[in-house]
């Protein structure tokens, strides 16, 4: 304890210089915490988005993910209701939602365009996903028999079809047998995804309508939503054993955007962190070198009195430790203040590439990141001190004592 | 009396570029335990080299050095550090106190190195603070003390571990006459109390006169007249006794 007290007193010896070093360490620490926290916030947002979109696990026919369908629903799931029933009994599972992927032509009588559609269970989907309905309403669970089937149109597709709520349109597609089939639909709502390319092509219909259009009782995929994302792998393993004839992918395998962003940010913030660590290293090394040079005579005195070189080294290491700890804690305080400020300021980030909706600028505080940053900065400070003090303690005592 | 310091045929040469400077030339010397020995001589005569050798912070090129009957020059650097830690104290001309430590902490430092228990350490520091008359200044930092007070702290620091030998390099050089006299009296007193041998490099005539033995170095050699004077003085002391 005495040695730590002496180290603290020595740090206060040249207050201005120590303060500058502490501030550099604190800025480095806060930059890592803020940068890392922003990355974590982004990862979390994308992860939630990805799991909401696809569910945690997607079960399909064996060749669905790897093969190219020659006809509609060639690789569809025929026993999906049985699988759904079995999965729904699992305590880890929140919802199981079937979906049908299809494409074809949409026409208003005057103009025809290509569409990409998703056949959904209206009741199940609203529980799992959020839809940004610009106009009208989400699909009803059941349409009256004498009414046209309901459809939800992407806003740019609606614009292209000059359609509004209540407009009648015709969907054309090829059936599972390869025949051309058509169905009249009524626009029940207009939605926006935030991705212009999707808004130009995308539409939603209910599963019975999609099945009628494709003339098939199959669905493309079953999307399993779990209570806890962390259980994904455990549950996946279980289902792989339970349904060996089916293909199964987890959300991460399907979230290409998420994986791309994570890889990009990890590299970006990794390089940033490395630069910060190097700056802190040189700053502390510079300070400790000056400290050692200024205290050469003192080092000689302590050595003459019987202090071992490693004990002298320990004193400098403790000083660097004090600087590293104070700098890291100050860095945490700066980062904490900045995070609180952002939460209250309500700043928005511009839309990412390929999207037209921005998102709030928020930063997560991660205790794990703080501990890691503090450890790295302390190790860097201690290494700097060792490097700087090593030269000082190697000097012959007589030379050190006569140092002016 | 037992011989504490014994130097035999000690030589040391410094190499400054292409020039060689013989600092000590075949110096042999015996110093008894509890003696106050004054080491004088002109600048460059080898006083500091001799002190550094005796204090184990410099190594001679040749010769033999025994301290308390134990040979020193064959020891490793770590062993020499441990000898200095336990058996040798230093008093420097410029005091060399650690500026961030209080007077108390400066004195306590050598005891911290020995790993002495807290209570024992406190007892020792309090006692020596009392003996050097600095009780009321114990919480002062060195720059809050006068030159004389700083040198007293330095002496207390050297003596607190009760070493066999204290090496003092010009301990009164930076002090005024009155303070220097006090310091000389104090050294004499502490030497008597602790039975410590003092090896003092000095130009101060008053100090030289009050020492038990005076050695003059000239060009790295001991002036043999001094040895003779000291021997005569010892003989007279014996006769009178």
PDB file of N, CA, C and O in Angstrom, chain A residues 2-3 5-6 9-13 297-298 300-312 314-315 396-398 401, chain B residues 14 52 56-58 78 81-82 84-85 88 90 92 94 96 98-102 104-105 108-110 112-113 121 157 161:
ATOM      1  N   UNK A   2       1.975   1.178   0.771  1.00  0.00           N
ATOM      2  CA  UNK A   2       2.905   2.314   0.850  1.00  0.00           C
ATOM      3  C   UNK A   2       3.442   2.651  -0.531  1.00  0.00           C
ATOM      4  O   UNK A   2       3.563   3.801  -0.908  1.00  0.00           O
ATOM      5  N   UNK A   3       3.779   1.577  -1.302  1.00  0.00           N
ATOM      6  CA  UNK A   3       4.380   1.787  -2.619  1.00  0.00           C
ATOM      7  C   UNK A   3       3.379   2.457  -3.551  1.00  0.00           C
ATOM      8  O   UNK A   3       3.754   3.303  -4.362  1.00  0.00           O
ATOM      9  N   UNK A   5       1.020   4.434  -2.586  1.00  0.00           N
ATOM     10  CA  UNK A   5       0.918   5.823  -2.118  1.00  0.00           C
ATOM     11  C   UNK A   5       2.068   6.659  -2.685  1.00  0.00           C
ATOM     12  O   UNK A   5       1.870   7.780  -3.158  1.00  0.00           O
ATOM     13  N   UNK A   6       3.275   6.084  -2.661  1.00  0.00           N
ATOM     14  CA  UNK A   6       4.425   6.806  -3.216  1.00  0.00           C
ATOM     15  C   UNK A   6       4.233   7.025  -4.720  1.00  0.00           C
ATOM     16  O   UNK A   6       4.571   8.092  -5.252  1.00  0.00           O
ATOM     17  N   UNK A   9       1.909   9.838  -5.206  1.00  0.00           N
ATOM     18  CA  UNK A   9       2.584  11.113  -4.935  1.00  0.00           C
ATOM     19  C   UNK A   9       3.497  11.492  -6.096  1.00  0.00           C
ATOM     20  O   UNK A   9       3.608  12.662  -6.449  1.00  0.00           O
ATOM     21  N   UNK A  10       4.145  10.495  -6.668  1.00  0.00           N
ATOM     22  CA  UNK A  10       5.032  10.761  -7.799  1.00  0.00           C
ATOM     23  C   UNK A  10       4.260  11.218  -9.027  1.00  0.00           C
ATOM     24  O   UNK A  10       4.747  12.049  -9.791  1.00  0.00           O
ATOM     25  N   UNK A  11       3.048  10.663  -9.200  1.00  0.00           N
ATOM     26  CA  UNK A  11       2.211  11.095 -10.331  1.00  0.00           C
ATOM     27  C   UNK A  11       1.853  12.576 -10.162  1.00  0.00           C
ATOM     28  O   UNK A  11       1.805  13.337 -11.130  1.00  0.00           O
ATOM     29  N   UNK A  12       1.657  12.975  -8.910  1.00  0.00           N
ATOM     30  CA  UNK A  12       1.291  14.375  -8.642  1.00  0.00           C
ATOM     31  C   UNK A  12       2.499  15.312  -8.690  1.00  0.00           C
ATOM     32  O   UNK A  12       2.353  16.520  -8.607  1.00  0.00           O
ATOM     33  N   UNK A  13       3.675  14.734  -8.835  1.00  0.00           N
ATOM     34  CA  UNK A  13       4.911  15.524  -8.791  1.00  0.00           C
ATOM     35  C   UNK A  13       4.946  16.572  -9.894  1.00  0.00           C
ATOM     36  O   UNK A  13       5.208  17.736  -9.644  1.00  0.00           O
ATOM     37  N   UNK A 297      19.062  10.734 -10.745  1.00  0.00           N
ATOM     38  CA  UNK A 297      19.822  10.796  -9.492  1.00  0.00           C
ATOM     39  C   UNK A 297      19.068  10.078  -8.366  1.00  0.00           C
ATOM     40  O   UNK A 297      19.672   9.405  -7.539  1.00  0.00           O
ATOM     41  N   UNK A 298      17.754  10.243  -8.379  1.00  0.00           N
ATOM     42  CA  UNK A 298      16.943   9.572  -7.363  1.00  0.00           C
ATOM     43  C   UNK A 298      17.043   8.047  -7.512  1.00  0.00           C
ATOM     44  O   UNK A 298      17.117   7.327  -6.502  1.00  0.00           O
ATOM     45  N   UNK A 300      19.609   6.496  -8.672  1.00  0.00           N
ATOM     46  CA  UNK A 300      20.929   6.174  -8.129  1.00  0.00           C
ATOM     47  C   UNK A 300      20.902   6.104  -6.607  1.00  0.00           C
ATOM     48  O   UNK A 300      21.471   5.193  -5.992  1.00  0.00           O
ATOM     49  N   UNK A 301      20.215   7.074  -5.991  1.00  0.00           N
ATOM     50  CA  UNK A 301      20.135   7.123  -4.525  1.00  0.00           C
ATOM     51  C   UNK A 301      19.427   5.876  -3.985  1.00  0.00           C
ATOM     52  O   UNK A 301      19.899   5.238  -3.042  1.00  0.00           O
ATOM     53  N   UNK A 302      18.292   5.554  -4.607  1.00  0.00           N
ATOM     54  CA  UNK A 302      17.525   4.397  -4.145  1.00  0.00           C
ATOM     55  C   UNK A 302      18.330   3.108  -4.323  1.00  0.00           C
ATOM     56  O   UNK A 302      18.328   2.236  -3.450  1.00  0.00           O
ATOM     57  N   UNK A 303      19.048   3.029  -5.454  1.00  0.00           N
ATOM     58  CA  UNK A 303      19.866   1.836  -5.706  1.00  0.00           C
ATOM     59  C   UNK A 303      20.995   1.752  -4.683  1.00  0.00           C
ATOM     60  O   UNK A 303      21.295   0.666  -4.161  1.00  0.00           O
ATOM     61  N   UNK A 304      21.617   2.897  -4.372  1.00  0.00           N
ATOM     62  CA  UNK A 304      22.701   2.908  -3.386  1.00  0.00           C
ATOM     63  C   UNK A 304      22.191   2.438  -2.028  1.00  0.00           C
ATOM     64  O   UNK A 304      22.890   1.740  -1.286  1.00  0.00           O
ATOM     65  N   UNK A 305      20.951   2.798  -1.706  1.00  0.00           N
ATOM     66  CA  UNK A 305      20.388   2.411  -0.401  1.00  0.00           C
ATOM     67  C   UNK A 305      19.990   0.939  -0.346  1.00  0.00           C
ATOM     68  O   UNK A 305      19.496   0.480   0.668  1.00  0.00           O
ATOM     69  N   UNK A 306      20.134   0.244  -1.469  1.00  0.00           N
ATOM     70  CA  UNK A 306      19.843  -1.191  -1.459  1.00  0.00           C
ATOM     71  C   UNK A 306      18.521  -1.567  -2.092  1.00  0.00           C
ATOM     72  O   UNK A 306      17.970  -2.629  -1.797  1.00  0.00           O
ATOM     73  N   UNK A 307      18.008  -0.694  -2.959  1.00  0.00           N
ATOM     74  CA  UNK A 307      16.779  -1.048  -3.670  1.00  0.00           C
ATOM     75  C   UNK A 307      17.171  -1.857  -4.904  1.00  0.00           C
ATOM     76  O   UNK A 307      18.027  -1.424  -5.674  1.00  0.00           O
ATOM     77  N   UNK A 308      16.558  -3.010  -5.062  1.00  0.00           N
ATOM     78  CA  UNK A 308      16.862  -3.853  -6.223  1.00  0.00           C
ATOM     79  C   UNK A 308      16.297  -3.214  -7.496  1.00  0.00           C
ATOM     80  O   UNK A 308      15.266  -2.529  -7.424  1.00  0.00           O
ATOM     81  N   UNK A 309      16.930  -3.468  -8.640  1.00  0.00           N
ATOM     82  CA  UNK A 309      16.417  -2.887  -9.893  1.00  0.00           C
ATOM     83  C   UNK A 309      14.942  -3.182 -10.116  1.00  0.00           C
ATOM     84  O   UNK A 309      14.176  -2.318 -10.529  1.00  0.00           O
ATOM     85  N   UNK A 310      14.531  -4.414  -9.817  1.00  0.00           N
ATOM     86  CA  UNK A 310      13.113  -4.743 -10.052  1.00  0.00           C
ATOM     87  C   UNK A 310      12.189  -3.955  -9.113  1.00  0.00           C
ATOM     88  O   UNK A 310      11.040  -3.679  -9.445  1.00  0.00           O
ATOM     89  N   UNK A 311      12.714  -3.582  -7.929  1.00  0.00           N
ATOM     90  CA  UNK A 311      11.892  -2.777  -7.011  1.00  0.00           C
ATOM     91  C   UNK A 311      11.769  -1.341  -7.517  1.00  0.00           C
ATOM     92  O   UNK A 311      10.723  -0.709  -7.373  1.00  0.00           O
ATOM     93  N   UNK A 312      12.843  -0.847  -8.126  1.00  0.00           N
ATOM     94  CA  UNK A 312      12.783   0.501  -8.717  1.00  0.00           C
ATOM     95  C   UNK A 312      11.815   0.470  -9.901  1.00  0.00           C
ATOM     96  O   UNK A 312      10.978   1.361 -10.063  1.00  0.00           O
ATOM     97  N   UNK A 314       9.355  -1.532 -10.281  1.00  0.00           N
ATOM     98  CA  UNK A 314       7.994  -1.645  -9.730  1.00  0.00           C
ATOM     99  C   UNK A 314       7.413  -0.258  -9.413  1.00  0.00           C
ATOM    100  O   UNK A 314       6.245   0.009  -9.673  1.00  0.00           O
ATOM    101  N   UNK A 315       8.262   0.634  -8.881  1.00  0.00           N
ATOM    102  CA  UNK A 315       7.775   1.974  -8.549  1.00  0.00           C
ATOM    103  C   UNK A 315       7.268   2.697  -9.798  1.00  0.00           C
ATOM    104  O   UNK A 315       6.207   3.332  -9.772  1.00  0.00           O
ATOM    105  N   UNK A 396      24.948   2.611 -14.326  1.00  0.00           N
ATOM    106  CA  UNK A 396      25.724   2.386 -13.106  1.00  0.00           C
ATOM    107  C   UNK A 396      25.329   3.402 -12.031  1.00  0.00           C
ATOM    108  O   UNK A 396      25.048   4.562 -12.340  1.00  0.00           O
ATOM    109  N   UNK A 397      25.310   2.947 -10.774  1.00  0.00           N
ATOM    110  CA  UNK A 397      24.839   3.806  -9.679  1.00  0.00           C
ATOM    111  C   UNK A 397      25.665   5.090  -9.597  1.00  0.00           C
ATOM    112  O   UNK A 397      25.126   6.185  -9.407  1.00  0.00           O
ATOM    113  N   UNK A 398      26.977   4.955  -9.773  1.00  0.00           N
ATOM    114  CA  UNK A 398      27.863   6.126  -9.663  1.00  0.00           C
ATOM    115  C   UNK A 398      27.495   7.163 -10.720  1.00  0.00           C
ATOM    116  O   UNK A 398      27.420   8.366 -10.430  1.00  0.00           O
ATOM    117  N   UNK A 401      24.177   8.811  -9.789  1.00  0.00           N
ATOM    118  CA  UNK A 401      24.306   9.766  -8.676  1.00  0.00           C
ATOM    119  C   UNK A 401      24.945  11.082  -9.113  1.00  0.00           C
ATOM    120  O   UNK A 401      24.678  12.132  -8.525  1.00  0.00           O
TER     121      UNK A 401
ATOM    122  N   UNK B  14      39.857   4.949 -14.764  1.00  0.00           N
ATOM    123  CA  UNK B  14      38.735   5.357 -15.624  1.00  0.00           C
ATOM    124  C   UNK B  14      39.250   5.604 -17.030  1.00  0.00           C
ATOM    125  O   UNK B  14      40.358   6.141 -17.208  1.00  0.00           O
ATOM    126  N   UNK B  52      33.058   5.180  -2.955  1.00  0.00           N
ATOM    127  CA  UNK B  52      32.129   4.356  -3.748  1.00  0.00           C
ATOM    128  C   UNK B  52      32.495   2.883  -3.675  1.00  0.00           C
ATOM    129  O   UNK B  52      31.619   2.013  -3.656  1.00  0.00           O
ATOM    130  N   UNK B  56      30.256  -0.101  -1.988  1.00  0.00           N
ATOM    131  CA  UNK B  56      29.830  -1.157  -2.924  1.00  0.00           C
ATOM    132  C   UNK B  56      28.958  -0.635  -4.067  1.00  0.00           C
ATOM    133  O   UNK B  56      28.097  -1.340  -4.587  1.00  0.00           O
ATOM    134  N   UNK B  57      29.179   0.631  -4.434  1.00  0.00           N
ATOM    135  CA  UNK B  57      28.440   1.122  -5.611  1.00  0.00           C
ATOM    136  C   UNK B  57      29.386   1.289  -6.797  1.00  0.00           C
ATOM    137  O   UNK B  57      28.976   1.710  -7.865  1.00  0.00           O
ATOM    138  N   UNK B  58      30.644   0.965  -6.590  1.00  0.00           N
ATOM    139  CA  UNK B  58      31.611   0.944  -7.689  1.00  0.00           C
ATOM    140  C   UNK B  58      32.555  -0.236  -7.439  1.00  0.00           C
ATOM    141  O   UNK B  58      32.779  -0.621  -6.290  1.00  0.00           O
ATOM    142  N   UNK B  78      23.219  -8.574  -7.178  1.00  0.00           N
ATOM    143  CA  UNK B  78      22.089  -8.674  -6.253  1.00  0.00           C
ATOM    144  C   UNK B  78      22.582  -8.822  -4.808  1.00  0.00           C
ATOM    145  O   UNK B  78      22.045  -8.200  -3.887  1.00  0.00           O
ATOM    146  N   UNK B  81      23.724  -5.552  -3.554  1.00  0.00           N
ATOM    147  CA  UNK B  81      22.568  -4.702  -3.215  1.00  0.00           C
ATOM    148  C   UNK B  81      22.049  -5.067  -1.826  1.00  0.00           C
ATOM    149  O   UNK B  81      21.718  -4.192  -1.019  1.00  0.00           O
ATOM    150  N   UNK B  82      21.996  -6.357  -1.546  1.00  0.00           N
ATOM    151  CA  UNK B  82      21.486  -6.792  -0.244  1.00  0.00           C
ATOM    152  C   UNK B  82      22.434  -6.390   0.888  1.00  0.00           C
ATOM    153  O   UNK B  82      21.985  -6.054   1.992  1.00  0.00           O
ATOM    154  N   UNK B  84      24.320  -3.668   0.803  1.00  0.00           N
ATOM    155  CA  UNK B  84      24.071  -2.224   0.972  1.00  0.00           C
ATOM    156  C   UNK B  84      22.775  -2.003   1.738  1.00  0.00           C
ATOM    157  O   UNK B  84      22.684  -1.142   2.601  1.00  0.00           O
ATOM    158  N   UNK B  85      21.762  -2.785   1.406  1.00  0.00           N
ATOM    159  CA  UNK B  85      20.449  -2.645   2.054  1.00  0.00           C
ATOM    160  C   UNK B  85      20.546  -2.853   3.568  1.00  0.00           C
ATOM    161  O   UNK B  85      19.938  -2.129   4.343  1.00  0.00           O
ATOM    162  N   UNK B  88      24.994  -1.003   4.976  1.00  0.00           N
ATOM    163  CA  UNK B  88      25.658   0.261   4.637  1.00  0.00           C
ATOM    164  C   UNK B  88      24.628   1.384   4.511  1.00  0.00           C
ATOM    165  O   UNK B  88      23.570   1.207   3.903  1.00  0.00           O
ATOM    166  N   UNK B  90      24.131   5.662   3.496  1.00  0.00           N
ATOM    167  CA  UNK B  90      24.766   6.709   2.693  1.00  0.00           C
ATOM    168  C   UNK B  90      24.261   8.091   3.105  1.00  0.00           C
ATOM    169  O   UNK B  90      23.067   8.277   3.327  1.00  0.00           O
ATOM    170  N   UNK B  92      24.667  11.917   1.470  1.00  0.00           N
ATOM    171  CA  UNK B  92      25.187  12.596   0.281  1.00  0.00           C
ATOM    172  C   UNK B  92      25.341  14.093   0.534  1.00  0.00           C
ATOM    173  O   UNK B  92      24.660  14.679   1.370  1.00  0.00           O
ATOM    174  N   UNK B  94      24.417  16.508  -1.399  1.00  0.00           N
ATOM    175  CA  UNK B  94      23.178  17.248  -1.710  1.00  0.00           C
ATOM    176  C   UNK B  94      21.967  16.583  -1.068  1.00  0.00           C
ATOM    177  O   UNK B  94      20.849  16.721  -1.554  1.00  0.00           O
ATOM    178  N   UNK B  96      20.092  14.278  -1.225  1.00  0.00           N
ATOM    179  CA  UNK B  96      19.414  13.252  -2.041  1.00  0.00           C
ATOM    180  C   UNK B  96      18.187  12.643  -1.371  1.00  0.00           C
ATOM    181  O   UNK B  96      17.980  11.426  -1.409  1.00  0.00           O
ATOM    182  N   UNK B  98      14.143  11.951  -1.169  1.00  0.00           N
ATOM    183  CA  UNK B  98      13.105  11.811  -2.204  1.00  0.00           C
ATOM    184  C   UNK B  98      12.079  12.927  -1.982  1.00  0.00           C
ATOM    185  O   UNK B  98      11.452  12.993  -0.922  1.00  0.00           O
ATOM    186  N   UNK B  99      11.926  13.822  -2.953  1.00  0.00           N
ATOM    187  CA  UNK B  99      11.128  15.030  -2.719  1.00  0.00           C
ATOM    188  C   UNK B  99       9.655  14.814  -2.415  1.00  0.00           C
ATOM    189  O   UNK B  99       9.047  15.649  -1.760  1.00  0.00           O
ATOM    190  N   UNK B 100       9.071  13.687  -2.898  1.00  0.00           N
ATOM    191  CA  UNK B 100       7.631  13.489  -2.642  1.00  0.00           C
ATOM    192  C   UNK B 100       7.363  12.802  -1.301  1.00  0.00           C
ATOM    193  O   UNK B 100       6.219  12.673  -0.889  1.00  0.00           O
ATOM    194  N   UNK B 101       8.452  12.383  -0.658  1.00  0.00           N
ATOM    195  CA  UNK B 101       8.259  11.723   0.638  1.00  0.00           C
ATOM    196  C   UNK B 101       8.496  12.726   1.768  1.00  0.00           C
ATOM    197  O   UNK B 101       9.398  13.568   1.669  1.00  0.00           O
ATOM    198  N   UNK B 102       7.713  12.588   2.828  1.00  0.00           N
ATOM    199  CA  UNK B 102       7.926  13.442   3.991  1.00  0.00           C
ATOM    200  C   UNK B 102       9.236  13.017   4.675  1.00  0.00           C
ATOM    201  O   UNK B 102       9.804  11.963   4.334  1.00  0.00           O
ATOM    202  N   UNK B 104       9.562  11.807   7.545  1.00  0.00           N
ATOM    203  CA  UNK B 104       9.297  10.506   8.159  1.00  0.00           C
ATOM    204  C   UNK B 104       9.434   9.388   7.123  1.00  0.00           C
ATOM    205  O   UNK B 104      10.096   8.375   7.359  1.00  0.00           O
ATOM    206  N   UNK B 105       8.802   9.602   5.958  1.00  0.00           N
ATOM    207  CA  UNK B 105       8.810   8.559   4.918  1.00  0.00           C
ATOM    208  C   UNK B 105      10.212   8.327   4.363  1.00  0.00           C
ATOM    209  O   UNK B 105      10.591   7.203   4.048  1.00  0.00           O
ATOM    210  N   UNK B 108      11.909   6.268   6.829  1.00  0.00           N
ATOM    211  CA  UNK B 108      11.294   4.941   6.892  1.00  0.00           C
ATOM    212  C   UNK B 108      11.690   4.056   5.703  1.00  0.00           C
ATOM    213  O   UNK B 108      11.702   2.820   5.799  1.00  0.00           O
ATOM    214  N   UNK B 109      12.041   4.702   4.571  1.00  0.00           N
ATOM    215  CA  UNK B 109      12.257   3.963   3.314  1.00  0.00           C
ATOM    216  C   UNK B 109      13.204   2.758   3.455  1.00  0.00           C
ATOM    217  O   UNK B 109      12.848   1.642   3.036  1.00  0.00           O
ATOM    218  N   UNK B 110      14.414   2.920   4.038  1.00  0.00           N
ATOM    219  CA  UNK B 110      15.315   1.751   4.117  1.00  0.00           C
ATOM    220  C   UNK B 110      14.714   0.598   4.914  1.00  0.00           C
ATOM    221  O   UNK B 110      15.003  -0.562   4.632  1.00  0.00           O
ATOM    222  N   UNK B 112      11.461  -0.103   5.001  1.00  0.00           N
ATOM    223  CA  UNK B 112      10.460  -0.735   4.132  1.00  0.00           C
ATOM    224  C   UNK B 112      11.127  -1.785   3.254  1.00  0.00           C
ATOM    225  O   UNK B 112      10.562  -2.843   2.992  1.00  0.00           O
ATOM    226  N   UNK B 113      12.353  -1.467   2.821  1.00  0.00           N
ATOM    227  CA  UNK B 113      13.072  -2.416   1.958  1.00  0.00           C
ATOM    228  C   UNK B 113      13.396  -3.711   2.696  1.00  0.00           C
ATOM    229  O   UNK B 113      13.415  -4.785   2.093  1.00  0.00           O
ATOM    230  N   UNK B 121       9.015  -0.721  12.817  1.00  0.00           N
ATOM    231  CA  UNK B 121       9.470   0.346  11.929  1.00  0.00           C
ATOM    232  C   UNK B 121       9.171   1.707  12.538  1.00  0.00           C
ATOM    233  O   UNK B 121      10.013   2.589  12.589  1.00  0.00           O
ATOM    234  N   UNK B 157      18.138   8.738   7.933  1.00  0.00           N
ATOM    235  CA  UNK B 157      17.830   7.711   6.931  1.00  0.00           C
ATOM    236  C   UNK B 157      18.964   6.692   6.830  1.00  0.00           C
ATOM    237  O   UNK B 157      18.736   5.485   6.683  1.00  0.00           O
ATOM    238  N   UNK B 161      18.543   1.953   9.944  1.00  0.00           N
ATOM    239  CA  UNK B 161      18.615   0.493   9.854  1.00  0.00           C
ATOM    240  C   UNK B 161      19.794  -0.060  10.659  1.00  0.00           C
ATOM    241  O   UNK B 161      20.072  -1.255  10.606  1.00  0.00           O
TER     242      UNK B 161
END
